[in-house]
Coordinates of C-alpha atoms in Angstrom, one line a residue:
X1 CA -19.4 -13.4 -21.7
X2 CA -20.0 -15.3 -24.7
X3 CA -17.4 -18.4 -23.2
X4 CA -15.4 -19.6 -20.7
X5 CA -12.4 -16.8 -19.2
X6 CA -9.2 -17.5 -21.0
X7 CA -5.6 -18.6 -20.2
X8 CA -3.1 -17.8 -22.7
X9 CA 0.2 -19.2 -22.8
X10 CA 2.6 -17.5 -25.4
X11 CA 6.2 -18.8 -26.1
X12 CA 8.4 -19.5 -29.0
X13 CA 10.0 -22.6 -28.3
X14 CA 6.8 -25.4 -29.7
X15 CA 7.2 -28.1 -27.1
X16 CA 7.2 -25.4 -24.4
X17 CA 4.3 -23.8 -25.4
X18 CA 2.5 -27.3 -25.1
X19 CA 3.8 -28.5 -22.1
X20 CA 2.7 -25.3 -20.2
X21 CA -0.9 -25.5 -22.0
X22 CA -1.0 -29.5 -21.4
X23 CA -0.5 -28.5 -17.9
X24 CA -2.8 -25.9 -17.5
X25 CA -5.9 -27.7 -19.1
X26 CA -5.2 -30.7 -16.1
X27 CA -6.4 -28.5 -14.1
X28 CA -8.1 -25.8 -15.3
X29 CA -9.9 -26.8 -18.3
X30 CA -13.4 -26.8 -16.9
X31 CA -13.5 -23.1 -15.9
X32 CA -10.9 -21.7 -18.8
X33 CA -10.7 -22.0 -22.1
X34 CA -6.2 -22.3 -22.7
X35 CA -4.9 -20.7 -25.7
X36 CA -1.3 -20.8 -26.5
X37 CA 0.8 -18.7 -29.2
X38 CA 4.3 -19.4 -30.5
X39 CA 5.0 -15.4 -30.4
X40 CA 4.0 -12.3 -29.4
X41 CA 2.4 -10.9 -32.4
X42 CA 0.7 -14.2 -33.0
X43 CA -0.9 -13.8 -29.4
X44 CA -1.6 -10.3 -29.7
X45 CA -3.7 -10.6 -33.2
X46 CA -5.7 -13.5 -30.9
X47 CA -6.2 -10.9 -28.2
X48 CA -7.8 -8.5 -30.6
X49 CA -10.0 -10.9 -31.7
X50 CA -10.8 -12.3 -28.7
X51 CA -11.4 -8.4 -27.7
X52 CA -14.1 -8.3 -30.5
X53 CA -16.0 -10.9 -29.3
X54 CA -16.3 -9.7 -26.2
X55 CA -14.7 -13.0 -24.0
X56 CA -12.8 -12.0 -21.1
X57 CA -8.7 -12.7 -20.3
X58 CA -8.0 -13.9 -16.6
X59 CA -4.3 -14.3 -17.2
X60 CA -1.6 -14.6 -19.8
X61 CA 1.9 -16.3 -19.1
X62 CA 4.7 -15.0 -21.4
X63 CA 7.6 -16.1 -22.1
X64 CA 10.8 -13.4 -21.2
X65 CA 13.2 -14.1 -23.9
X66 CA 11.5 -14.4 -27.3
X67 CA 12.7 -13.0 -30.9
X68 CA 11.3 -10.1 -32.3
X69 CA 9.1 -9.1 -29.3
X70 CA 9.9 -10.1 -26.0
X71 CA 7.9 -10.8 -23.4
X72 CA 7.7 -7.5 -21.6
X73 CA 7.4 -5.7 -24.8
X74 CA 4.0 -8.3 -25.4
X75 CA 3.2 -8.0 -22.4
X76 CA 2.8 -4.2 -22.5
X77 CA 0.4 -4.2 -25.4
X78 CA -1.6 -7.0 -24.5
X79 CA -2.3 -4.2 -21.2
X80 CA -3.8 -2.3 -23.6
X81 CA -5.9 -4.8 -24.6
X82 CA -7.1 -6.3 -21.2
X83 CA -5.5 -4.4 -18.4
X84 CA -7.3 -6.2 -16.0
X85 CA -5.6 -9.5 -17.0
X86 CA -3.1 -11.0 -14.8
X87 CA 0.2 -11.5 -15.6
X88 CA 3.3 -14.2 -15.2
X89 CA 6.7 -14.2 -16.4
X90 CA 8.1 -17.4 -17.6
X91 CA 12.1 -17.2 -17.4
X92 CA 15.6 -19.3 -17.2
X93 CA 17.6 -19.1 -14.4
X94 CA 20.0 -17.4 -16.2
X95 CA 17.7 -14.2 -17.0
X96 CA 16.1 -13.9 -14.0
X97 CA 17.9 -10.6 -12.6
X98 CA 16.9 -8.8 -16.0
X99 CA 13.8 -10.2 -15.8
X100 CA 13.1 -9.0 -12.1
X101 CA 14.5 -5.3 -13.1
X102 CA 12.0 -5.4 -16.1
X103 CA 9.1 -6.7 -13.9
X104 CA 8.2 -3.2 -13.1
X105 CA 7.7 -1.8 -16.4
X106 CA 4.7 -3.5 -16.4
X107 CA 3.8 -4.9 -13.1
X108 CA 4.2 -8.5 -13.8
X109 CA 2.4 -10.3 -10.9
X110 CA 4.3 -13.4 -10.7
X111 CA 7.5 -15.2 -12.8
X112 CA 8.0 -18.5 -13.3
X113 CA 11.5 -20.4 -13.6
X114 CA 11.6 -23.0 -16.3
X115 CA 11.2 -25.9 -15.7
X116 CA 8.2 -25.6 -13.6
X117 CA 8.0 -29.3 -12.2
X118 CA 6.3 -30.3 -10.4
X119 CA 3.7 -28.4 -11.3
X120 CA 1.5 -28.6 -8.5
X121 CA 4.2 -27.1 -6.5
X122 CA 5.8 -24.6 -9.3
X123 CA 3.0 -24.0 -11.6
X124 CA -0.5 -23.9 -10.0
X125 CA 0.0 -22.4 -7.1
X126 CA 1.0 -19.3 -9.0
X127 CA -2.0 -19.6 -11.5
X128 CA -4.1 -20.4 -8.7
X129 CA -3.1 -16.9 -6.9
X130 CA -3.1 -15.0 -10.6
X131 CA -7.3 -16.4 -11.2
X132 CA -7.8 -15.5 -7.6
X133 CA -6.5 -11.6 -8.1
X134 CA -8.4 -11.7 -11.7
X135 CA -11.8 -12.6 -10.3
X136 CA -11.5 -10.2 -7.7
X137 CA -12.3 -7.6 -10.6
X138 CA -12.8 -9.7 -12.9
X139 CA -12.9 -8.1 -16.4
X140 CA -16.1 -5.9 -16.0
X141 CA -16.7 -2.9 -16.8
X142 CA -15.4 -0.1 -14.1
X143 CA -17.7 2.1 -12.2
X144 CA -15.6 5.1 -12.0
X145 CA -15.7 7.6 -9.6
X146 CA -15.2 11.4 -11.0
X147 CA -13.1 14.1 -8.8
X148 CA -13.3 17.5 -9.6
X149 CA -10.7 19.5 -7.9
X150 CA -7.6 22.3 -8.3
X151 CA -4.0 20.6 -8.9
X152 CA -2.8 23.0 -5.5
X153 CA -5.6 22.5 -3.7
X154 CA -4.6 20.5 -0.7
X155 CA -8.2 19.0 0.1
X156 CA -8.4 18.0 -3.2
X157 CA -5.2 16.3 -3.0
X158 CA -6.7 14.4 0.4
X159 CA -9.5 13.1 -1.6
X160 CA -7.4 11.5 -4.3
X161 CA -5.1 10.1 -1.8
X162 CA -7.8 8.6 0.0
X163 CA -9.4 6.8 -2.7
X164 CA -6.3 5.7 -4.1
X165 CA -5.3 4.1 -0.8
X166 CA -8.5 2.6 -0.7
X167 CA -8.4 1.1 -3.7
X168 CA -11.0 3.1 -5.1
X169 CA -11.3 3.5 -8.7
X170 CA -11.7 7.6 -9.6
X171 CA -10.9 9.9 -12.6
X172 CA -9.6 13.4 -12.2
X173 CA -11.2 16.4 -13.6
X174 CA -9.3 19.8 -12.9
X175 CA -11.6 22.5 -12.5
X176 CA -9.3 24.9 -15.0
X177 CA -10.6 22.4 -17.9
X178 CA -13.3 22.6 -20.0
X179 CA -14.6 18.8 -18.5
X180 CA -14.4 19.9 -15.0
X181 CA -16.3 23.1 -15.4
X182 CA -19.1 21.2 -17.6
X183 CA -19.1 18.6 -14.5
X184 CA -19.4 21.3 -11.9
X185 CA -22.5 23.2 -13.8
X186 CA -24.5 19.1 -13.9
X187 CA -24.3 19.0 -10.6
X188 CA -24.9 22.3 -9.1
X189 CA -21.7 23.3 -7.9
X190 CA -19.2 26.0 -7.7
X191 CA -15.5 25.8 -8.2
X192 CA -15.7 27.2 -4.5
X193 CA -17.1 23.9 -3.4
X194 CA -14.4 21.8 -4.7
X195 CA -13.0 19.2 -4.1
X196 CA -16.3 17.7 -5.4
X197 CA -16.8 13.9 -5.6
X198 CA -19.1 12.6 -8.2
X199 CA -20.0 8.9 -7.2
X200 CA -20.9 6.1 -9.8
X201 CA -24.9 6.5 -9.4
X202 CA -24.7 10.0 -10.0
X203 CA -24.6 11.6 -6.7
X204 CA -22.3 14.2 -5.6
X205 CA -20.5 15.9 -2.6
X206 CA -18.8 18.9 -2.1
X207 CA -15.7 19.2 -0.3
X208 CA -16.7 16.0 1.9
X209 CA -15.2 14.2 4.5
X210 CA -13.3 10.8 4.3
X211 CA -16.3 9.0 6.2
X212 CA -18.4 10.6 3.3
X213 CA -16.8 9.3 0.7
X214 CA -16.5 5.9 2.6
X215 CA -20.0 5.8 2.4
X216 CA -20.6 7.1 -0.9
X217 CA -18.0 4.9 -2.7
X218 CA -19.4 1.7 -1.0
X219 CA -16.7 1.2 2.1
X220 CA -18.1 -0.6 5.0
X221 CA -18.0 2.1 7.9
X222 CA -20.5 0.7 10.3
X223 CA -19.7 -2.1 12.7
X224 CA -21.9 -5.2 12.2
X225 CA -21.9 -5.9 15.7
X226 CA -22.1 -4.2 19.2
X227 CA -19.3 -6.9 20.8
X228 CA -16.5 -9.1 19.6
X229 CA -13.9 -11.3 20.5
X230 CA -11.2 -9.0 19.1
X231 CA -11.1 -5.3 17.9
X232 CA -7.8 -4.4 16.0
X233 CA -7.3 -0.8 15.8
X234 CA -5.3 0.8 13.1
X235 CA -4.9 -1.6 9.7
X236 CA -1.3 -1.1 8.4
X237 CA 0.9 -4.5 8.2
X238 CA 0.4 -5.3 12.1
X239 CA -3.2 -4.9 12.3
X240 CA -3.5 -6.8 9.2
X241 CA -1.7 -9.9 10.0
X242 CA -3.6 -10.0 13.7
X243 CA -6.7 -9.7 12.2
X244 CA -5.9 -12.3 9.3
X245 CA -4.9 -14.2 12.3
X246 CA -7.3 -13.7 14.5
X247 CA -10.4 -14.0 11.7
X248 CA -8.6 -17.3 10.9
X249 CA -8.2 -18.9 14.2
X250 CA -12.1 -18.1 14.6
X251 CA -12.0 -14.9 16.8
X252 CA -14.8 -12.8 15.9
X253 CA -13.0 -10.4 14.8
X254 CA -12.8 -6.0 13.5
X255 CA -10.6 -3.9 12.4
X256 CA -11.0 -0.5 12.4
X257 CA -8.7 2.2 10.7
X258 CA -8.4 6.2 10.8
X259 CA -7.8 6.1 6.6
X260 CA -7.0 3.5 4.7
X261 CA -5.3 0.1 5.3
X262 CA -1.5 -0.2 4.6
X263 CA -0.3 2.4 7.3
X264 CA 2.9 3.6 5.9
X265 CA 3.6 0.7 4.3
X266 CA 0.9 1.1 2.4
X267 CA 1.9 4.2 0.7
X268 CA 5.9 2.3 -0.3
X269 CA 6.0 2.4 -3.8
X270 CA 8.1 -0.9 -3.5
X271 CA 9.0 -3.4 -0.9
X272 CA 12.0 -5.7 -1.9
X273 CA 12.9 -7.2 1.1
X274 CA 9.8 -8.8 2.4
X275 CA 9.7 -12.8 2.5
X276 CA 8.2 -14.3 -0.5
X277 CA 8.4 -11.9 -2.8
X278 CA 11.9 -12.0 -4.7
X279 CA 10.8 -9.4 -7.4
X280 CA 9.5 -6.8 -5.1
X281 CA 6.0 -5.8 -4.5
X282 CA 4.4 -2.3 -3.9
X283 CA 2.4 -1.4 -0.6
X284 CA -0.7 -0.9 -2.2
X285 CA -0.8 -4.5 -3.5
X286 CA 0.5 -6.1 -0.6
X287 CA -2.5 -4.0 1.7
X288 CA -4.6 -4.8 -1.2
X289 CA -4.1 -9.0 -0.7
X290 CA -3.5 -8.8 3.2
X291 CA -7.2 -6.9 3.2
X292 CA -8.7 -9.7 1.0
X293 CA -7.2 -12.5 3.0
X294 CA -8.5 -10.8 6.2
X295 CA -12.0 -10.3 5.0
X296 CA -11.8 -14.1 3.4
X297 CA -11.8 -15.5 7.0
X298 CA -14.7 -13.2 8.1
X299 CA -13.0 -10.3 9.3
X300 CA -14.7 -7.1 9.0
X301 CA -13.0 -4.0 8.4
X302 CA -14.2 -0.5 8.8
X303 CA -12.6 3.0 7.0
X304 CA -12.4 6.3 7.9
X305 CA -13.7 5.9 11.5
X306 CA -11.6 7.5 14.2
X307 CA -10.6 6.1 17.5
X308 CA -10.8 8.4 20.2
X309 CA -10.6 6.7 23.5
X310 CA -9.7 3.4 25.4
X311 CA -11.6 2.0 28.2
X312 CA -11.5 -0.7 30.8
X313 CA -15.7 -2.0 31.5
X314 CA -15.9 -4.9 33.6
X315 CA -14.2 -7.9 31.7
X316 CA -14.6 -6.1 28.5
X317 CA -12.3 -3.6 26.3
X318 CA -14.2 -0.7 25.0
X319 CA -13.2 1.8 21.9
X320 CA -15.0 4.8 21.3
X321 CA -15.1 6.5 18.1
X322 CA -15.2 10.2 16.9
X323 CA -19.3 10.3 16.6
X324 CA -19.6 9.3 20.3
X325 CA -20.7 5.6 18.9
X326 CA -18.5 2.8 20.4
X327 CA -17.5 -1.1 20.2
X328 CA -16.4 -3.3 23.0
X329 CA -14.4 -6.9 22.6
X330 CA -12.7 -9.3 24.9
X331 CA -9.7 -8.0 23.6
X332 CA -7.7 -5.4 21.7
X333 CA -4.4 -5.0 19.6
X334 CA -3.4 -1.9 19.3
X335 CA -1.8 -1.3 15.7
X336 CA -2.2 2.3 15.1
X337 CA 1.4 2.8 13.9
X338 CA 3.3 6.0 13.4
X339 CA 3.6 9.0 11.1
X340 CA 5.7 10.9 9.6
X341 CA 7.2 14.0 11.3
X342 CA 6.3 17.5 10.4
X343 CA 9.0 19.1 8.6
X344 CA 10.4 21.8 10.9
X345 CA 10.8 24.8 8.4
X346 CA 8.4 28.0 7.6
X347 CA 6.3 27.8 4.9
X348 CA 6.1 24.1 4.8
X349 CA 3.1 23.8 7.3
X350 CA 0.9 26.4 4.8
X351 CA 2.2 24.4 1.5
X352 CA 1.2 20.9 2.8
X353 CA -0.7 19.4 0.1
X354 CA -0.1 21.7 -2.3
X355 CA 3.9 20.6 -3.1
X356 CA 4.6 19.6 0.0
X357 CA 3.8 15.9 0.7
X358 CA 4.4 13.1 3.1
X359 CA 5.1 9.5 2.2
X360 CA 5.2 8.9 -1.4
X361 CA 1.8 10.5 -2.5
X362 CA 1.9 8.5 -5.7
X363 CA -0.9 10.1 -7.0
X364 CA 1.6 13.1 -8.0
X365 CA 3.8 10.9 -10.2
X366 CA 2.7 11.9 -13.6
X367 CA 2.8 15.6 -12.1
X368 CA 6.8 15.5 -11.6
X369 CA 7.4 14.6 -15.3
X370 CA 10.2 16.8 -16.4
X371 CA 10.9 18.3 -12.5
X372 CA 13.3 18.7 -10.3
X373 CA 11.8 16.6 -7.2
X374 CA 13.1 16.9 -3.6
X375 CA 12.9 14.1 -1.3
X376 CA 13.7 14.5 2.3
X377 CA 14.9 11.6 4.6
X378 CA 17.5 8.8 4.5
X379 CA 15.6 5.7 5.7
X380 CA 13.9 2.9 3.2
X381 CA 11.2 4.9 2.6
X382 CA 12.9 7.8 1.2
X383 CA 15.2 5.8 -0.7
X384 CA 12.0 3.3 -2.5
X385 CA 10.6 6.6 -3.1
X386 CA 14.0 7.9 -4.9
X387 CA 13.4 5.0 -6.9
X388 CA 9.7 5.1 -7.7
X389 CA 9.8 8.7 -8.6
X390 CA 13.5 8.8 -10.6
X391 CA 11.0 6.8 -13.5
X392 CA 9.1 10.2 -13.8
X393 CA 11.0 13.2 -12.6
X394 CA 14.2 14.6 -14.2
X395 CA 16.3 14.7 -11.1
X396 CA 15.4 13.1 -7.8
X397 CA 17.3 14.7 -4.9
X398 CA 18.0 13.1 -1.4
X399 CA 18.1 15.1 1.0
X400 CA 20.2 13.6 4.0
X401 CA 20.4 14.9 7.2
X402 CA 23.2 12.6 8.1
X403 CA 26.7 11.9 6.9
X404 CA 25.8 8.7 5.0
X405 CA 23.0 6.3 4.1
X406 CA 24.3 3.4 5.5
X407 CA 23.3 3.9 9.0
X408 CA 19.9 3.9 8.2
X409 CA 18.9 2.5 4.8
X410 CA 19.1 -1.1 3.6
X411 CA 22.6 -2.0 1.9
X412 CA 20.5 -3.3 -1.7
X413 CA 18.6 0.3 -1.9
X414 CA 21.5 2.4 -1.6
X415 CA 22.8 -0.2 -4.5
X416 CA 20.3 1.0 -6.5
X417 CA 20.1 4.1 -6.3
X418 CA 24.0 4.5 -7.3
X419 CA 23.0 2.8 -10.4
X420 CA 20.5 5.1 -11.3
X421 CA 21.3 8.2 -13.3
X422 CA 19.2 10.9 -12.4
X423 CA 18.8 10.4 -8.1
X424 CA 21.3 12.7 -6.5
X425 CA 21.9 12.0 -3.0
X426 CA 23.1 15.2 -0.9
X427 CA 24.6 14.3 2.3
X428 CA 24.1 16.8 5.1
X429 CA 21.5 19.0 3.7
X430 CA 18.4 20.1 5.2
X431 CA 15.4 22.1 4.4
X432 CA 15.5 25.5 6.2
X433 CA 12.2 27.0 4.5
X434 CA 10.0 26.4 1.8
X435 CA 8.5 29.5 -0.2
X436 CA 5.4 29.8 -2.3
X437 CA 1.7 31.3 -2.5
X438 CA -0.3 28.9 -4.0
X439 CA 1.8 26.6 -4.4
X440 CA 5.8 25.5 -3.7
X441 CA 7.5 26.9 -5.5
X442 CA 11.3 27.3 -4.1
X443 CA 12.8 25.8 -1.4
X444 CA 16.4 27.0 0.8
X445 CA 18.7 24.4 1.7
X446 CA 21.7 24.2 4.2
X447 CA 24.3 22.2 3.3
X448 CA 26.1 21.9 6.7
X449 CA 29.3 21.0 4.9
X450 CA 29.8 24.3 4.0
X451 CA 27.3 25.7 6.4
X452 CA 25.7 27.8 3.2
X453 CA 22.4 28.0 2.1
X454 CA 21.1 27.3 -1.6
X455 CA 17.2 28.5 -3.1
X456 CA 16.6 26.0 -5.5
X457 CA 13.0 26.1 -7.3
X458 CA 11.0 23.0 -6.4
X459 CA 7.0 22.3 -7.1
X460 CA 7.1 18.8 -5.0
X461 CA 9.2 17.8 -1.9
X462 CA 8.5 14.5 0.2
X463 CA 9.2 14.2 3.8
X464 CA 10.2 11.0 5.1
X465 CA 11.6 12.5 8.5
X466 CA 11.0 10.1 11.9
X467 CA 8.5 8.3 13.1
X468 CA 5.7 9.8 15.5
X469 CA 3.3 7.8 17.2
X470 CA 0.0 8.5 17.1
X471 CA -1.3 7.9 20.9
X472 CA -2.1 11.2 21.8
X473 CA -5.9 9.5 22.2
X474 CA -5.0 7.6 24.9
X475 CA -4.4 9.5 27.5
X476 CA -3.5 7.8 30.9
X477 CA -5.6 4.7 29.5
X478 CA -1.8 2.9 28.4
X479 CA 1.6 3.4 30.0
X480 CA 4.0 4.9 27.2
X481 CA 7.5 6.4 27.3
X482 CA 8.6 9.7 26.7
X483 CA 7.8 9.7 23.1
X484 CA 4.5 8.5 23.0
X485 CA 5.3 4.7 22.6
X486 CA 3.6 2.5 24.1
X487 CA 5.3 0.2 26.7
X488 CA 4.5 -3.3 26.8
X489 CA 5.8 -6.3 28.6
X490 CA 9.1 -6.6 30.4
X491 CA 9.1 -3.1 29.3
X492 CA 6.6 -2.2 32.0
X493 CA 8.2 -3.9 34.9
X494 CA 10.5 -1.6 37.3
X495 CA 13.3 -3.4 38.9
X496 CA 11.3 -6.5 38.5
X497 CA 8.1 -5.1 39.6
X498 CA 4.9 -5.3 37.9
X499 CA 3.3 -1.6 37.3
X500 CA 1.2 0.0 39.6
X501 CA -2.1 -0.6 39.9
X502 CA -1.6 -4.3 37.4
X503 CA -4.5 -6.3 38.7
X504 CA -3.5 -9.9 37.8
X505 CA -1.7 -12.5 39.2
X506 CA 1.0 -12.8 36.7
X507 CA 3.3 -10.2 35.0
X508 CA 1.6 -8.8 32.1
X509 CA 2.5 -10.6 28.6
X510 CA 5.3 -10.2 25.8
X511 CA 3.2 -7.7 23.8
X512 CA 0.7 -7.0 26.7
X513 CA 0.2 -3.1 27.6
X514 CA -0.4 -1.8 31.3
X515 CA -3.9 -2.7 31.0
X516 CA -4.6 -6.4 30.4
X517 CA -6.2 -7.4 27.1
X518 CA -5.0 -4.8 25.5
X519 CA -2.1 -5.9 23.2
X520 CA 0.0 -4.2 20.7
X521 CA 2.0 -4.6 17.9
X522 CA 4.3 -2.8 15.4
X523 CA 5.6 0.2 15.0
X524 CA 3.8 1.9 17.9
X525 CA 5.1 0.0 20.4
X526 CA 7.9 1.2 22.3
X527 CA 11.2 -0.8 21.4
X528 CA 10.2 -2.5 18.2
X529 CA 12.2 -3.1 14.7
X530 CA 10.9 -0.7 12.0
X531 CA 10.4 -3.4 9.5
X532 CA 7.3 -4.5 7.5
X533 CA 8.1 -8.2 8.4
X534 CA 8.5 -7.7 12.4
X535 CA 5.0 -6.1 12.5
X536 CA 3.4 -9.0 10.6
X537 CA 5.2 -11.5 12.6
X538 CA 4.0 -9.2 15.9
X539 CA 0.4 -9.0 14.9
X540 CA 0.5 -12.6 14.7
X541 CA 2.1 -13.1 18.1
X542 CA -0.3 -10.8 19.2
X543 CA -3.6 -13.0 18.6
X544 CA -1.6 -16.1 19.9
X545 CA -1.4 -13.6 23.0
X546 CA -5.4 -13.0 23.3
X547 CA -5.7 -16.4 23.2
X548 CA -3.7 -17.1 26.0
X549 CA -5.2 -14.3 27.6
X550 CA -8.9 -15.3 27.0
X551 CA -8.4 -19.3 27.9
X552 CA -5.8 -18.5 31.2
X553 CA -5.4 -15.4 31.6
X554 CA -8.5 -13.0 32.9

């Protein structure tokens, strides 16, 4: 870079303009060069220079209500420009609801009220956090990895979901094109072999598994160490917050998950009712910071390794992995979460991953253009989904097994999807089979109303039925209920009575499981609220829990 990173600052009104870049250069004027612009094309001729001499864009903070273009409309073509530039919002009070509805049109990281004073409290912690996101990619050059695969082929839908997940940068080839073919023939391969991974350096793999492309794309899958203070197992948002936690409080600590951080979570195209973040934010970016703050404090956290059993060893808590390799700690939080259930109707089992998906599968968006798309479930996650994918599809259907929403989705989703034109929501209606060869292609609804049946034509439905946990791994190691969750706490004690066989002097703790050390939080403990927010909070309870343990209670 020929100069220091830039900040731009672009907004009509003069003394604005100057106060935001006075304020700016107070504080960051030996690292960034601050530009400011009185309007949007005035800042966007700047960024095309600024493009041809090859300096880099860290951030640019617009101004919503401007004449002629407005800031989301500048803001759009400056992405164009540098799409790996942050971007802040600066808005009145009075436009803040239409500037939080237009937020999403172009992923707006931050807004800003005006007037931002103080601004140490208003202004730089948002720049501060908008610098920090922008150096974490900084404004490079990507090193993209290439996928070659079949739209309907449900391995190569796997691969994309898992480097999506993991924040992997990849580009998608389809092996009916002329590009994918020519990719195939460099490297050898067959359209047999696909899906077929093509790394940055050059290498490729053919029809490889996730720990293969862990490795290949540059994922840390092997433990540093043999022993640690505290292994967290499974990395959605309760085995994220204990291991920011417990990195942060100076617990040697790992965390070790099946696929890719976020859990379900993780796959939400948008969570609006999570502390802190009034305009919403989507799972992948909230994994994406809650990964980076974990690692910041020395956490390390390993993908695609699978946990396959639990063991007590003396004083120490040992996990053993698919590959017959294992890691022991002091203690362990348990965080593995739940799935989705299987939706129980023929032909849906043959057709996963090729039309039928569960959780939002974003990486089929710009598929449903112009299509009908089916979604099936009636919680938060089905209705964010409704959302997300009524930007893309013609229709959106809800499919609801019960007689309203409001038993089990929030009361500001169900708001929104009434305002939005083209989500249908149909009330008593369940899949009862889903038809296809390569493909989905139709599925047959019940509408118990009427108790008739409907074949509609359908190339993608999305299940968000129930909650399974996964604990099958276990075994006898933990004391769960009937459904697999796993007891912890008063919940263990009969009539009073510790469980049988409990070896300490005390009854076991809040979020402590039948054996001692072994802690767990979120959604896979038995009796817990379903909520991104109570899992954070519990895998932060958790770590103040091993410490308790490891100072008084062994």
């Amino acid at each position: 870079m020929s100069s220091k990173p830039i900040l731009m600052t672009v907004d009509d009104d003069p003394a604005v303009s100057r106060a935001v870049a006075r304020d700016l250069r107070r504080k960051y004027g030996s690292d960034y060069r601050v530009m400011r612009a009185d309007s949007g094309a005035d800042a966007l001729e700047a960024l095309r220079e600024i493009k041809l001499r090859g300096d880099a864009v860290a951030a640019i903070l617009a101004d919503y209500r401007m004449p002629q273009m407005d800031g989301i409309a500048f803001l759009e073509q400056a992405m164009d420009l540098f799409p790996r530039a942050r971007r802040a919002l600066l808005t009145a009070y009075a436009d803040t609801d239409a500037a939080i509805q237009a937020i999403n049109v172009v992923d707006v990281d931050h807004y800003l009220l005006k007037p931002w004073e103080p601004p140490e409290e208003k202004l730089y912690p948002v720049v501060d956090a908008l610098v920090e996101l922008w150096r974490a990619t900084g404004d490079r050059a990507v090193e993209e990895t290439k996928v070659v695969g079949h739209r309907w082929s449900a391995p190569s839908y796997e691969v994309r979901e898992f480097l999506a997940r993991n924040s992997v940068p990849y580009k998608w080839y389809s092996v009916d094109d002329a590009e994918g073919c020519r990719l195939l023939e460099a490297c050898g391969a067959d359209p047999v072999d696909i899906p077929v991974v093509i790394t940055a350096d050059g290498r490729s793999l053919r029809n490889p598994t996730g720990a293969e492309i862990a490795e290949a794309v540059g994922l840390s899958t092997q433990p540093a160490s043999a022993f640690y203070d505290l292994v967290v197992i499974g990395g959605g948002p309760a085995g994220l917050g204990a291991s920011v936690y417990g990195a942060s409080e100076g617990l040697r600590t790992v965390l070790v998950e099946r696929q890719a951080t976020g859990g379900q979570a993780g796959q939400s195209s948008r969570i609006e009712n999570y502390l802190g973040f009034p305009d919403g934010v989507s799972g992948a970016q909230l994994t994406d910071r809650a990964r980076r703050q974990a690692q910041k404090f020395g956490a390390e956290v390993l993908t695609a390794r699978d946990v396959v059993a639990l063991e007590e060893r003396g004083s120490a808590r040992v996990v053993r992995f698919g590959d017959g390799t294992e890691i022991a700690a002091h203690a362990v939080v348990l965080a593995t979460g739940v799935s989705y259930r299987a939706l129980d109707a023929p032909g849906a089992e043959n057709l996963t991953g090729r039309g039928v998906y569960y959780g939002s599968a974003t990486t089929e968006a710009a598929d449903t253009r112009g299509e009908d798309v089916y979604i099936v479930g009636g919680a938060n996650s089905a209705g964010q989904a409704a959302v997300f994918f009524s930007k893309y599809a013609k229709t959106v259907n809800l499919l609801v097994r019960g007689k309203s929403l409001e038993a089990s989705m929030s009361h500001y989703l169900i708001q929104q999807l009434k305002a939005i034109d083209n989500v249908h929501v149909r009330l008593r209606t369940s899949v009862e089979e889903a038809h296809g060869t390569d493909h989905l292609e139709e599925l047959t609804l019940r509408d118990a109303n009427t108790d008739t049946t409907e074949r509609v034509a359908a190339d993608h439905v999305f299940v968000f039925i129930g909650a399974a946990p996964r604990t099958d791994w276990i075994g006898d190691a933990l004391v769960r209920d009937s459904h697999g969750f796993v007891l912890t706490g008063p919940d263990l004690l009969v009539e009073g009575k510790r469980p049988v066989g409990w070896p300490m002097d005390r009854d076991p703790f809040y979020l402590e499981s039948s054996l001692p050390g072994v802690f767990v939080a979120g959604d896979v403990r038995a009796q817990s609220v379903k909520r991104v927010a109570s899992a954070v909070g519990e895998g932060a309870m958790a770590v103040t829990l091993v410490h308790q343990y490891l100072v008084d209670g062994r």
